[in-house]
mmCIF file of C-alpha atoms and ligand atoms in Angstrom:
data_model
loop_
_atom_site.group_PDB
_atom_site.id
_atom_site.type_symbol
_atom_site.label_atom_id
_atom_site.label_comp_id
_atom_site.label_asym_id
_atom_site.label_seq_id
_atom_site.Cartn_x
_atom_site.Cartn_y
_atom_site.Cartn_z
ATOM 1 C CA MET A 940 -10.151 26.131 10.459
ATOM 2 C CA THR A 941 -12.208 23.997 7.881
ATOM 3 C CA GLU A 942 -10.193 20.702 6.730
ATOM 4 C CA THR A 943 -9.521 20.578 3.167
ATOM 5 C CA VAL A 944 -10.754 18.162 2.006
ATOM 6 C CA LEU A 945 -9.301 16.442 -1.895
ATOM 7 C CA THR A 946 -10.715 14.886 -3.837
ATOM 8 C CA THR A 947 -11.091 13.978 -7.509
ATOM 9 C CA PRO A 948 -12.809 16.418 -9.815
ATOM 10 C CA PRO A 949 -15.456 14.255 -11.890
ATOM 11 C CA ALA A 950 -14.518 13.748 -15.278
ATOM 12 C CA PRO A 951 -15.743 16.369 -17.531
ATOM 13 C CA GLN A 952 -18.004 14.789 -20.004
ATOM 14 C CA GLN A 953 -16.149 16.342 -22.821
ATOM 15 C CA ASN A 954 -20.251 17.735 -25.043
ATOM 16 C CA PRO A 955 -23.343 16.135 -23.365
ATOM 17 C CA VAL A 956 -26.398 15.288 -25.575
ATOM 18 C CA PRO A 957 -29.234 15.459 -23.797
ATOM 19 C CA PHE A 958 -31.812 12.963 -24.410
ATOM 20 C CA LEU A 959 -34.191 15.414 -24.591
ATOM 21 C CA ASP A 960 -34.833 18.792 -24.874
ATOM 22 C CA LEU A 961 -37.381 21.000 -24.664
ATOM 23 C CA GLN A 962 -35.693 24.483 -24.029
ATOM 24 C CA ALA A 963 -35.834 25.412 -27.358
ATOM 25 C CA GLN A 964 -39.237 24.139 -28.417
ATOM 26 C CA THR A 965 -40.417 27.042 -25.073
ATOM 27 C CA ASP A 966 -38.938 29.523 -26.463
ATOM 28 C CA GLU A 967 -40.171 29.418 -30.054
ATOM 29 C CA ILE A 968 -43.798 29.448 -28.471
ATOM 30 C CA LEU A 969 -42.852 31.900 -25.572
ATOM 31 C CA HIS A 970 -43.946 35.260 -27.226
ATOM 32 C CA GLU A 971 -46.941 33.773 -28.411
ATOM 33 C CA LEU A 972 -48.714 32.956 -25.302
ATOM 34 C CA ARG A 973 -48.101 36.394 -23.492
ATOM 35 C CA ASP A 974 -51.457 37.415 -24.576
ATOM 36 C CA PRO A 975 -53.789 34.564 -24.572
ATOM 37 C CA TRP A 976 -52.627 33.778 -21.198
ATOM 38 C CA ASP A 977 -53.182 36.872 -20.155
ATOM 39 C CA GLN A 978 -56.732 36.700 -20.873
ATOM 40 C CA VAL A 979 -56.773 33.992 -18.628
ATOM 41 C CA LEU A 980 -55.215 35.730 -16.258
ATOM 42 C CA ARG A 981 -58.128 39.038 -16.248
ATOM 43 C CA THR A 982 -60.693 36.572 -16.581
ATOM 44 C CA SER A 983 -59.569 33.846 -14.302
ATOM 45 C CA GLY A 984 -61.372 31.241 -16.532
ATOM 46 C CA PHE A 985 -58.824 28.521 -15.081
ATOM 47 C CA VAL A 986 -61.084 25.486 -14.986
ATOM 48 C CA LEU A 987 -62.741 25.123 -18.385
ATOM 49 C CA GLY A 988 -62.572 28.146 -20.180
ATOM 50 C CA PRO A 989 -63.032 28.463 -23.451
ATOM 51 C CA GLU A 990 -59.492 28.797 -24.486
ATOM 52 C CA VAL A 991 -60.290 24.172 -23.696
ATOM 53 C CA ASP A 992 -63.327 24.343 -25.557
ATOM 54 C CA ARG A 993 -61.205 26.120 -28.426
ATOM 55 C CA PHE A 994 -58.083 23.761 -27.901
ATOM 56 C CA GLU A 995 -60.041 21.127 -28.797
ATOM 57 C CA ARG A 996 -62.088 22.157 -31.793
ATOM 58 C CA GLU A 997 -58.364 22.581 -33.634
ATOM 59 C CA PHE A 998 -57.318 19.059 -31.870
ATOM 60 C CA ALA A 999 -60.287 16.804 -32.727
ATOM 61 C CA VAL A 1000 -59.770 18.205 -36.764
ATOM 62 C CA TYR A 1001 -56.490 18.206 -36.533
ATOM 63 C CA SER A 1002 -56.672 14.145 -35.780
ATOM 64 C CA GLY A 1003 -59.483 13.475 -37.641
ATOM 65 C CA ALA A 1004 -62.255 13.188 -35.173
ATOM 66 C CA ARG A 1005 -65.563 14.404 -34.860
ATOM 67 C CA HIS A 1006 -64.070 15.650 -30.651
ATOM 68 C CA ALA A 1007 -62.147 15.966 -28.783
ATOM 69 C CA VAL A 1008 -62.656 15.946 -24.691
ATOM 70 C CA GLY A 1009 -59.222 17.765 -22.973
ATOM 71 C CA VAL A 1010 -58.424 16.025 -19.668
ATOM 72 C CA GLY A 1011 -56.326 16.172 -16.231
ATOM 73 C CA ASN A 1012 -53.428 13.746 -18.155
ATOM 74 C CA GLY A 1013 -53.300 10.631 -20.747
ATOM 75 C CA THR A 1014 -53.599 7.872 -18.213
ATOM 76 C CA ASP A 1015 -56.920 9.642 -17.079
ATOM 77 C CA ALA A 1016 -57.539 9.859 -20.755
ATOM 78 C CA LEU A 1017 -57.231 6.113 -20.471
ATOM 79 C CA GLU A 1018 -59.390 5.368 -17.842
ATOM 80 C CA ILE A 1019 -62.227 8.232 -19.479
ATOM 81 C CA ALA A 1020 -62.392 6.373 -23.075
ATOM 82 C CA PHE A 1021 -62.552 2.829 -21.634
ATOM 83 C CA ALA A 1022 -65.693 3.961 -19.639
ATOM 84 C CA ALA A 1023 -67.561 6.077 -21.847
ATOM 85 C CA VAL A 1024 -67.563 2.935 -24.276
ATOM 86 C CA GLY A 1025 -68.525 0.556 -20.577
ATOM 87 C CA LEU A 1026 -66.010 -1.129 -20.421
ATOM 88 C CA GLY A 1027 -65.812 -3.070 -16.768
ATOM 89 C CA GLN A 1028 -66.029 -6.618 -15.748
ATOM 90 C CA GLY A 1029 -66.446 -9.254 -17.211
ATOM 91 C CA ASP A 1030 -65.779 -7.868 -20.730
ATOM 92 C CA GLU A 1031 -61.617 -9.398 -22.411
ATOM 93 C CA VAL A 1032 -59.622 -6.152 -23.416
ATOM 94 C CA ILE A 1033 -56.471 -6.990 -25.272
ATOM 95 C CA VAL A 1034 -53.236 -4.504 -25.252
ATOM 96 C CA PRO A 1035 -50.252 -4.865 -26.310
ATOM 97 C CA ALA A 1036 -47.205 -6.979 -24.476
ATOM 98 C CA ASN A 1037 -44.720 -3.449 -24.152
ATOM 99 C CA THR A 1038 -46.642 -0.513 -23.619
ATOM 100 C CA PHE A 1039 -45.797 1.889 -20.855
ATOM 101 C CA PHE A 1040 -47.941 0.051 -18.046
ATOM 102 C CA ALA A 1041 -50.661 2.804 -17.673
ATOM 103 C CA THR A 1042 -51.930 1.314 -20.110
ATOM 104 C CA ALA A 1043 -52.475 -2.029 -18.786
ATOM 105 C CA GLU A 1044 -52.990 -0.002 -15.646
ATOM 106 C CA ALA A 1045 -56.331 1.671 -17.457
ATOM 107 C CA VAL A 1046 -57.120 -1.722 -18.485
ATOM 108 C CA LEU A 1047 -57.418 -3.101 -14.114
ATOM 109 C CA ARG A 1048 -58.605 -0.338 -13.108
ATOM 110 C CA CYS A 1049 -61.730 -0.875 -14.820
ATOM 111 C CA GLY A 1050 -62.149 -3.780 -14.093
ATOM 112 C CA ALA A 1051 -61.731 -5.355 -17.377
ATOM 113 C CA THR A 1052 -59.548 -8.726 -18.005
ATOM 114 C CA LEU A 1053 -55.607 -8.138 -18.738
ATOM 115 C CA VAL A 1054 -55.178 -9.969 -21.745
ATOM 116 C CA PRO A 1055 -51.348 -9.223 -22.842
ATOM 117 C CA ALA A 1056 -50.923 -9.902 -26.633
ATOM 118 C CA ASP A 1057 -47.664 -10.731 -28.667
ATOM 119 C CA VAL A 1058 -46.040 -7.777 -31.116
ATOM 120 C CA ASP A 1059 -43.695 -7.457 -34.523
ATOM 121 C CA ASP A 1060 -40.478 -6.892 -34.690
ATOM 122 C CA ASP A 1061 -41.153 -2.888 -35.180
ATOM 123 C CA PHE A 1062 -42.928 -3.388 -31.314
ATOM 124 C CA LEU A 1063 -46.333 -2.966 -32.818
ATOM 125 C CA LEU A 1064 -49.576 -5.259 -32.651
ATOM 126 C CA ASP A 1065 -49.214 -8.129 -34.214
ATOM 127 C CA PRO A 1066 -52.896 -8.903 -35.538
ATOM 128 C CA GLN A 1067 -52.360 -12.487 -36.132
ATOM 129 C CA ASP A 1068 -51.396 -12.841 -32.723
ATOM 130 C CA VAL A 1069 -53.823 -10.763 -31.700
ATOM 131 C CA ALA A 1070 -56.192 -12.808 -34.033
ATOM 132 C CA GLU A 1071 -55.676 -16.334 -31.611
ATOM 133 C CA ARG A 1072 -56.348 -14.412 -28.224
ATOM 134 C CA VAL A 1073 -59.700 -13.666 -29.257
ATOM 135 C CA THR A 1074 -62.499 -15.266 -27.785
ATOM 136 C CA ALA A 1075 -66.047 -14.645 -26.952
ATOM 137 C CA ARG A 1076 -66.096 -12.415 -24.387
ATOM 138 C CA THR A 1077 -63.016 -10.491 -26.559
ATOM 139 C CA ARG A 1078 -64.962 -6.060 -25.770
ATOM 140 C CA ALA A 1079 -61.665 -4.203 -27.209
ATOM 141 C CA VAL A 1080 -58.264 -4.428 -28.572
ATOM 142 C CA VAL A 1081 -55.912 -1.281 -27.456
ATOM 143 C CA ALA A 1082 -54.074 0.025 -30.979
ATOM 144 C CA VAL A 1083 -50.783 1.308 -29.261
ATOM 145 C CA HIS A 1084 -48.281 3.481 -31.720
ATOM 146 C CA LEU A 1085 -46.081 2.878 -29.706
ATOM 147 C CA TYR A 1086 -42.255 5.308 -30.599
ATOM 148 C CA GLY A 1087 -44.331 7.281 -32.697
ATOM 149 C CA GLN A 1088 -45.656 4.873 -34.974
ATOM 150 C CA MET A 1089 -49.496 3.640 -36.196
ATOM 151 C CA ALA A 1090 -50.086 -0.093 -35.445
ATOM 152 C CA PRO A 1091 -52.075 -1.790 -37.954
ATOM 153 C CA VAL A 1092 -55.210 -0.631 -37.335
ATOM 154 C CA ALA A 1093 -56.712 -1.693 -40.912
ATOM 155 C CA ARG A 1094 -56.031 -4.757 -39.766
ATOM 156 C CA LEU A 1095 -56.577 -4.996 -36.507
ATOM 157 C CA ARG A 1096 -60.007 -3.926 -37.363
ATOM 158 C CA GLU A 1097 -60.415 -6.932 -39.436
ATOM 159 C CA VAL A 1098 -58.906 -9.379 -37.443
ATOM 160 C CA VAL A 1099 -61.850 -8.546 -34.333
ATOM 161 C CA GLY A 1100 -64.055 -7.990 -36.074
ATOM 162 C CA PRO A 1101 -66.631 -5.204 -36.344
ATOM 163 C CA ASP A 1102 -67.962 -6.328 -32.856
ATOM 164 C CA VAL A 1103 -64.643 -5.230 -31.005
ATOM 165 C CA LEU A 1104 -63.758 -2.292 -30.181
ATOM 166 C CA LEU A 1105 -60.449 -0.316 -31.363
ATOM 167 C CA VAL A 1106 -58.882 1.465 -28.985
ATOM 168 C CA GLU A 1107 -56.396 3.553 -29.949
ATOM 169 C CA ASP A 1108 -53.592 5.204 -26.832
ATOM 170 C CA ALA A 1109 -51.874 8.071 -29.047
ATOM 171 C CA ALA A 1110 -49.615 9.346 -26.279
ATOM 172 C CA GLN A 1111 -46.648 9.022 -28.737
ATOM 173 C CA SER A 1112 -48.039 9.384 -31.651
ATOM 174 C CA GLN A 1113 -49.845 13.562 -32.043
ATOM 175 C CA GLY A 1114 -49.651 13.946 -36.290
ATOM 176 C CA ALA A 1115 -48.708 10.000 -37.402
ATOM 177 C CA SER A 1116 -50.870 8.533 -39.919
ATOM 178 C CA ARG A 1117 -50.861 4.809 -41.948
ATOM 179 C CA ASP A 1118 -53.403 3.974 -44.159
ATOM 180 C CA GLY A 1119 -54.598 7.183 -44.120
ATOM 181 C CA PHE A 1120 -56.221 7.188 -41.033
ATOM 182 C CA ARG A 1121 -55.325 9.234 -38.435
ATOM 183 C CA SER A 1122 -53.727 8.729 -34.952
ATOM 184 C CA GLY A 1123 -56.710 9.289 -33.044
ATOM 185 C CA GLY A 1124 -59.039 8.815 -35.495
ATOM 186 C CA ALA A 1125 -58.935 5.666 -36.568
ATOM 187 C CA GLY A 1126 -60.899 3.680 -33.824
ATOM 188 C CA ASP A 1127 -64.355 3.666 -32.154
ATOM 189 C CA VAL A 1128 -61.738 6.341 -29.306
ATOM 190 C CA ALA A 1129 -59.509 6.882 -28.836
ATOM 191 C CA ALA A 1130 -56.949 9.097 -25.892
ATOM 192 C CA THR A 1131 -53.925 11.220 -25.881
ATOM 193 C CA SER A 1132 -51.408 12.695 -23.500
ATOM 194 C CA PHE A 1133 -49.234 16.257 -23.540
ATOM 195 C CA TYR A 1134 -47.072 15.123 -20.911
ATOM 196 C CA PRO A 1135 -44.386 17.307 -21.586
ATOM 197 C CA GLY A 1136 -41.670 14.914 -22.821
ATOM 198 C CA LYS A 1137 -44.530 14.251 -25.712
ATOM 199 C CA ASN A 1138 -44.507 15.118 -29.187
ATOM 200 C CA LEU A 1139 -47.065 17.503 -28.743
ATOM 201 C CA GLY A 1140 -46.610 18.181 -24.649
ATOM 202 C CA ALA A 1141 -48.372 20.945 -22.376
ATOM 203 C CA PHE A 1142 -46.002 23.230 -19.536
ATOM 204 C CA GLY A 1143 -47.600 20.242 -17.168
ATOM 205 C CA ASP A 1144 -49.780 17.521 -17.637
ATOM 206 C CA GLY A 1145 -52.723 17.540 -19.594
ATOM 207 C CA GLY A 1146 -54.531 14.700 -22.124
ATOM 208 C CA ALA A 1147 -57.853 14.299 -24.666
ATOM 209 C CA VAL A 1148 -59.554 11.557 -25.556
ATOM 210 C CA LEU A 1149 -60.436 11.882 -29.385
ATOM 211 C CA THR A 1150 -64.085 9.400 -30.815
ATOM 212 C CA SER A 1151 -66.250 10.669 -34.402
ATOM 213 C CA ALA A 1152 -69.315 9.236 -32.085
ATOM 214 C CA ASP A 1153 -71.370 11.569 -30.175
ATOM 215 C CA ASP A 1154 -72.851 9.477 -27.316
ATOM 216 C CA VAL A 1155 -69.277 8.800 -26.143
ATOM 217 C CA ALA A 1156 -68.200 12.396 -26.885
ATOM 218 C CA GLN A 1157 -70.617 12.726 -24.563
ATOM 219 C CA ARG A 1158 -70.123 10.697 -22.175
ATOM 220 C CA ALA A 1159 -67.033 11.008 -21.893
ATOM 221 C CA ARG A 1160 -67.241 14.827 -21.876
ATOM 222 C CA ARG A 1161 -69.358 14.171 -18.409
ATOM 223 C CA LEU A 1162 -67.206 12.391 -17.107
ATOM 224 C CA ARG A 1163 -65.104 13.700 -16.713
ATOM 225 C CA ASN A 1164 -66.748 17.242 -14.714
ATOM 226 C CA HIS A 1165 -67.780 13.916 -11.814
ATOM 227 C CA GLY A 1166 -70.959 12.924 -14.238
ATOM 228 C CA GLY A 1167 -72.601 16.275 -14.549
ATOM 229 C CA ILE A 1168 -74.730 17.694 -17.670
ATOM 230 C CA GLY A 1169 -75.119 21.027 -15.750
ATOM 231 C CA ARG A 1170 -73.854 22.837 -12.195
ATOM 232 C CA TYR A 1171 -74.899 19.484 -9.482
ATOM 233 C CA GLU A 1172 -77.082 17.663 -11.671
ATOM 234 C CA HIS A 1173 -74.800 14.362 -11.614
ATOM 235 C CA LEU A 1174 -76.160 11.433 -13.824
ATOM 236 C CA ASP A 1175 -72.970 9.412 -14.025
ATOM 237 C CA VAL A 1176 -70.698 8.517 -11.163
ATOM 238 C CA GLY A 1177 -67.464 10.705 -13.570
ATOM 239 C CA THR A 1178 -64.055 12.488 -11.836
ATOM 240 C CA ASN A 1179 -62.690 15.744 -11.839
ATOM 241 C CA SER A 1180 -59.932 15.942 -14.442
ATOM 242 C CA ARG A 1181 -60.049 19.016 -16.234
ATOM 243 C CA LEU A 1182 -57.564 20.114 -18.949
ATOM 244 C CA ASP A 1183 -56.479 23.087 -17.517
ATOM 245 C CA THR A 1184 -57.320 26.306 -19.389
ATOM 246 C CA LEU A 1185 -53.874 27.578 -19.621
ATOM 247 C CA GLN A 1186 -52.394 24.184 -20.580
ATOM 248 C CA ALA A 1187 -55.324 24.613 -23.284
ATOM 249 C CA ALA A 1188 -53.394 27.531 -24.485
ATOM 250 C CA VAL A 1189 -49.752 26.434 -24.786
ATOM 251 C CA LEU A 1190 -51.135 23.416 -26.965
ATOM 252 C CA SER A 1191 -53.175 25.727 -29.148
ATOM 253 C CA VAL A 1192 -49.857 27.430 -29.518
ATOM 254 C CA LYS A 1193 -47.839 24.097 -30.086
ATOM 255 C CA LEU A 1194 -50.437 22.574 -32.627
ATOM 256 C CA THR A 1195 -49.515 25.268 -34.243
ATOM 257 C CA ARG A 1196 -46.082 24.094 -35.008
ATOM 258 C CA LEU A 1197 -46.720 20.337 -33.933
ATOM 259 C CA ASP A 1198 -46.360 19.165 -37.939
ATOM 260 C CA ALA A 1199 -42.980 21.238 -38.278
ATOM 261 C CA TRP A 1200 -41.720 19.324 -35.529
ATOM 262 C CA ASN A 1201 -42.694 16.405 -36.535
ATOM 263 C CA ALA A 1202 -40.281 17.091 -39.202
ATOM 264 C CA GLN A 1203 -37.382 17.600 -37.010
ATOM 265 C CA ARG A 1204 -37.370 14.627 -35.653
ATOM 266 C CA SER A 1205 -38.133 12.846 -39.172
ATOM 267 C CA ALA A 1206 -34.883 14.215 -40.634
ATOM 268 C CA ALA A 1207 -33.475 13.298 -37.494
ATOM 269 C CA ALA A 1208 -34.169 9.637 -37.726
ATOM 270 C CA ALA A 1209 -33.210 9.329 -41.012
ATOM 271 C CA ARG A 1210 -30.523 10.719 -40.266
ATOM 272 C CA TYR A 1211 -29.528 7.944 -37.967
ATOM 273 C CA GLY A 1212 -30.646 5.537 -40.122
ATOM 274 C CA ALA A 1213 -27.739 7.370 -42.752
ATOM 275 C CA LEU A 1214 -24.959 6.857 -40.023
ATOM 276 C CA LEU A 1215 -26.033 3.654 -38.483
ATOM 277 C CA ALA A 1216 -25.878 1.949 -41.287
ATOM 278 C CA GLU A 1217 -22.119 3.197 -41.659
ATOM 279 C CA ALA A 1218 -21.611 2.893 -38.488
ATOM 280 C CA PHE A 1219 -22.891 -0.951 -38.159
ATOM 281 C CA GLY A 1220 -22.987 -2.525 -41.183
ATOM 282 C CA ASP A 1221 -20.933 -5.464 -39.821
ATOM 283 C CA VAL A 1222 -22.275 -5.585 -36.626
ATOM 284 C CA PRO A 1223 -26.182 -6.947 -38.086
ATOM 285 C CA GLU A 1224 -27.728 -7.429 -33.969
ATOM 286 C CA VAL A 1225 -28.160 -3.760 -33.710
ATOM 287 C CA VAL A 1226 -30.697 -3.314 -35.369
ATOM 288 C CA ALA A 1227 -31.971 0.774 -36.258
ATOM 289 C CA PRO A 1228 -36.447 1.071 -36.349
ATOM 290 C CA ARG A 1229 -37.996 2.156 -39.753
ATOM 291 C CA GLU A 1230 -40.758 3.252 -41.735
ATOM 292 C CA LEU A 1231 -43.351 1.618 -42.803
ATOM 293 C CA PRO A 1232 -44.902 1.740 -45.890
ATOM 294 C CA GLY A 1233 -48.365 3.363 -46.334
ATOM 295 C CA ALA A 1234 -46.862 4.965 -42.601
ATOM 296 C CA ALA A 1235 -45.961 8.106 -41.347
ATOM 297 C CA HIS A 1236 -43.874 8.094 -38.959
ATOM 298 C CA VAL A 1237 -43.410 10.612 -36.273
ATOM 299 C CA TRP A 1238 -40.368 9.564 -33.931
ATOM 300 C CA HIS A 1239 -41.750 9.657 -30.308
ATOM 301 C CA LEU A 1240 -38.978 7.710 -30.142
ATOM 302 C CA TYR A 1241 -35.921 6.946 -31.747
ATOM 303 C CA VAL A 1242 -35.019 3.418 -30.636
ATOM 304 C CA VAL A 1243 -32.737 0.747 -32.104
ATOM 305 C CA ARG A 1244 -32.125 -2.917 -31.005
ATOM 306 C CA THR A 1245 -28.559 -3.365 -29.398
ATOM 307 C CA PRO A 1246 -26.558 -6.918 -28.035
ATOM 308 C CA ASP A 1247 -24.612 -5.734 -24.873
ATOM 309 C CA ARG A 1248 -26.934 -3.623 -23.829
ATOM 310 C CA PRO A 1249 -26.317 -2.847 -19.648
ATOM 311 C CA ALA A 1250 -22.344 -2.900 -21.252
ATOM 312 C CA VAL A 1251 -23.751 -0.496 -24.080
ATOM 313 C CA SER A 1252 -25.535 1.876 -21.425
ATOM 314 C CA GLU A 1253 -22.876 2.066 -19.037
ATOM 315 C CA ALA A 1254 -20.797 3.371 -21.792
ATOM 316 C CA LEU A 1255 -23.131 5.613 -22.654
ATOM 317 C CA ALA A 1256 -23.830 7.176 -19.696
ATOM 318 C CA ALA A 1257 -19.734 8.037 -18.829
ATOM 319 C CA ALA A 1258 -19.155 9.375 -22.660
ATOM 320 C CA GLY A 1259 -22.797 11.724 -21.519
ATOM 321 C CA ILE A 1260 -25.749 11.122 -23.775
ATOM 322 C CA GLY A 1261 -28.246 10.577 -22.883
ATOM 323 C CA HIS A 1262 -31.184 7.713 -23.372
ATOM 324 C CA GLY A 1263 -33.438 5.987 -22.150
ATOM 325 C CA ILE A 1264 -35.450 1.779 -21.944
ATOM 326 C CA HIS A 1265 -38.908 1.627 -23.187
ATOM 327 C CA TYR A 1266 -39.611 -0.059 -21.137
ATOM 328 C CA PRO A 1267 -37.870 -2.462 -19.818
ATOM 329 C CA ALA A 1268 -40.382 -4.900 -18.706
ATOM 330 C CA PRO A 1269 -43.067 -5.839 -20.541
ATOM 331 C CA VAL A 1270 -46.591 -5.686 -18.488
ATOM 332 C CA HIS A 1271 -47.126 -8.703 -17.951
ATOM 333 C CA LEU A 1272 -43.422 -9.169 -16.632
ATOM 334 C CA LEU A 1273 -44.306 -6.380 -13.774
ATOM 335 C CA PRO A 1274 -44.822 -6.098 -10.109
ATOM 336 C CA ALA A 1275 -47.955 -5.386 -9.921
ATOM 337 C CA THR A 1276 -49.251 -7.833 -12.775
ATOM 338 C CA ALA A 1277 -47.787 -10.652 -10.894
ATOM 339 C CA HIS A 1278 -50.654 -11.328 -9.534
ATOM 340 C CA LEU A 1279 -52.504 -12.587 -12.835
ATOM 341 C CA GLY A 1280 -49.953 -15.624 -13.697
ATOM 342 C CA PHE A 1281 -48.951 -14.320 -16.095
ATOM 343 C CA GLY A 1282 -45.339 -15.732 -16.891
ATOM 344 C CA PRO A 1283 -42.335 -15.606 -19.083
ATOM 345 C CA GLY A 1284 -43.035 -16.722 -23.220
ATOM 346 C CA THR A 1285 -46.721 -15.531 -22.798
ATOM 347 C CA ALA A 1286 -45.056 -12.645 -25.737
ATOM 348 C CA PRO A 1287 -42.148 -14.195 -27.325
ATOM 349 C CA ARG A 1288 -41.515 -11.430 -28.582
ATOM 350 C CA ALA A 1289 -41.670 -9.125 -26.859
ATOM 351 C CA GLU A 1290 -40.126 -10.231 -23.753
ATOM 352 C CA ALA A 1291 -36.619 -10.825 -26.201
ATOM 353 C CA HIS A 1292 -37.790 -7.006 -27.215
ATOM 354 C CA ALA A 1293 -37.745 -5.335 -23.831
ATOM 355 C CA ASP A 1294 -34.265 -6.920 -23.545
ATOM 356 C CA ARG A 1295 -32.286 -5.429 -26.747
ATOM 357 C CA ILE A 1296 -34.523 -1.907 -26.794
ATOM 358 C CA LEU A 1297 -32.092 1.455 -26.202
ATOM 359 C CA SER A 1298 -33.319 5.357 -26.783
ATOM 360 C CA LEU A 1299 -31.157 7.243 -28.468
ATOM 361 C CA PRO A 1300 -31.461 11.202 -28.272
ATOM 362 C CA MET A 1301 -35.010 11.752 -29.987
ATOM 363 C CA PHE A 1302 -36.481 16.041 -29.909
ATOM 364 C CA PRO A 1303 -37.155 18.414 -33.165
ATOM 365 C CA GLY A 1304 -33.257 20.878 -32.575
ATOM 366 C CA ILE A 1305 -31.389 17.823 -32.340
ATOM 367 C CA THR A 1306 -27.989 18.844 -34.832
ATOM 368 C CA PRO A 1307 -26.603 16.105 -37.076
ATOM 369 C CA ALA A 1308 -23.244 17.228 -34.380
ATOM 370 C CA GLN A 1309 -25.343 15.485 -31.831
ATOM 371 C CA GLN A 1310 -26.405 12.297 -33.796
ATOM 372 C CA GLU A 1311 -22.818 12.221 -34.856
ATOM 373 C CA ARG A 1312 -21.130 11.907 -31.635
ATOM 374 C CA VAL A 1313 -24.314 9.740 -30.387
ATOM 375 C CA VAL A 1314 -23.822 7.234 -33.293
ATOM 376 C CA SER A 1315 -19.785 7.366 -32.594
ATOM 377 C CA THR A 1316 -20.374 6.494 -29.316
ATOM 378 C CA LEU A 1317 -22.831 3.308 -29.621
ATOM 379 C CA ARG A 1318 -20.645 1.993 -32.129
ATOM 380 C CA SER A 1319 -17.822 1.887 -29.643
ATOM 381 C CA ALA A 1320 -19.467 0.640 -27.001
ATOM 382 C CA VAL A 1321 -20.900 -2.112 -28.799
ATOM 383 C CA THR A 1322 -17.793 -3.221 -31.008
ATOM 384 C CA GLY A 1323 -15.466 -1.820 -27.984
ATOM 385 C CA ARG A 1324 -16.582 -4.403 -26.382
ATOM 386 C CA ARG A 1325 -16.378 -6.623 -28.256
ATOM 387 C CA GLU A 1326 -13.865 -7.039 -29.887
ATOM 388 C CA ARG A 1327 -11.653 -6.367 -27.149
ATOM 389 C CA PRO A 1328 -9.380 -10.044 -26.823
ATOM 390 C CA ALA A 1329 -10.043 -11.930 -23.694
ATOM 391 C CA VAL A 1330 -7.003 -10.346 -20.511
ATOM 392 C CA VAL A 1331 -5.758 -13.540 -19.408
ATOM 393 C CA VAL A 1332 -4.017 -12.640 -15.982
HETATM 394 C C1 LIG B 1123 -47.433 8.647 -21.452
HETATM 395 C C2 LIG B 1123 -48.086 7.615 -22.142
HETATM 396 C C3 LIG B 1123 -49.749 7.513 -21.400
HETATM 397 C C4 LIG B 1123 -49.544 7.811 -20.402
HETATM 398 O O1 LIG B 1123 -49.892 10.060 -20.397
HETATM 399 P P1 LIG B 1123 -49.708 10.791 -18.566
HETATM 400 O O2 LIG B 1123 -50.406 11.421 -19.351
HETATM 401 O O3 LIG B 1123 -48.119 10.138 -19.011
HETATM 402 O O4 LIG B 1123 -50.530 9.337 -17.967
HETATM 403 C C5 LIG B 1123 -50.289 6.196 -22.126
HETATM 404 N N1 LIG B 1123 -49.336 5.215 -22.493
HETATM 405 C C6 LIG B 1123 -48.607 5.598 -22.708
HETATM 406 C C7 LIG B 1123 -47.874 4.436 -24.198
HETATM 407 C C8 LIG B 1123 -47.718 6.789 -23.382
HETATM 408 O O5 LIG B 1123 -46.453 6.818 -23.686
#
């Protein structure tokens, strides 16, 4: 006879709101994938099939670059981009302190020197701070278009001058623009990611290097395929990092929807803006993100700043509201970079943001009701803590 164990069932979470829901996107395109996928399966062109070529041409046009080179993921795209422009030992590379670790990792993996710089109140590389970190050894500055909004590329170009390479980390910004430049088309070379959760996401890993320089594109194309120009003719020490043909077919179909999906994100961001202004008019410590003049933000993430983040996060979790922290520590304060000896104070604004940022649910198809629930839960999480009188026992 089995023992009866009495347990308290978990409290039912009424209408949880996921942080990210990709199902609607997938459902929308699935029927269009049958033919292109059948074609790949029938021809067995799984690696560097014609669909890769086709997507590369479409994505280059979309990004305002002459060339796109499909690779295995966004991290490889950064590494291959760096190698294609010849970054290495002895080169200083300026990177914003608040980015996904891959940006800094790629600098370190190519043997260059990591120079973290501070950001502004919109989380983007601060040209003034960059100017102060430029030395005779500076070879590149990496403009990370964080959360979907482009870094100030025109100003960055001005402050670093013509001899420093402008590299874009465009992993979070497909479709964004600023000052007349499109994401991926503004720098000497750019790297992007098609990780499923990005604005343009594959059904697995993927990435691309973008550039308008023919020689850089050619080198990137060689490097992703063992440095080869023909079969078994290896010109460089490269790697194996190619965009899968099946993923390229997915991306071609998704690219036709990207502007519409970004418009849905933008509408959701406007709705969050209005809801937050109403809910936190009396709480200036809760700060909503903004779209800068001259910029088209694509809202990869919707990141607010909040006081009491641990408690707020706990309250959101208890209410079934998905959320994230992008990122909990700046790149210079991670265990992986401890040996470089950067301390707190290296990038004060990025460090301050790291303790307050909170990413709310954001994806094409998020409903007004879901957003209202997110904001009202956030409101009670923030003010509930602030206004609850101290209990004296
Ligand atoms: C996702 C991301 C990357 C890395 O892309 P993967 O495809 O996951 O390797 C690099 N930089 C930024 C800013 C990212 O968001």
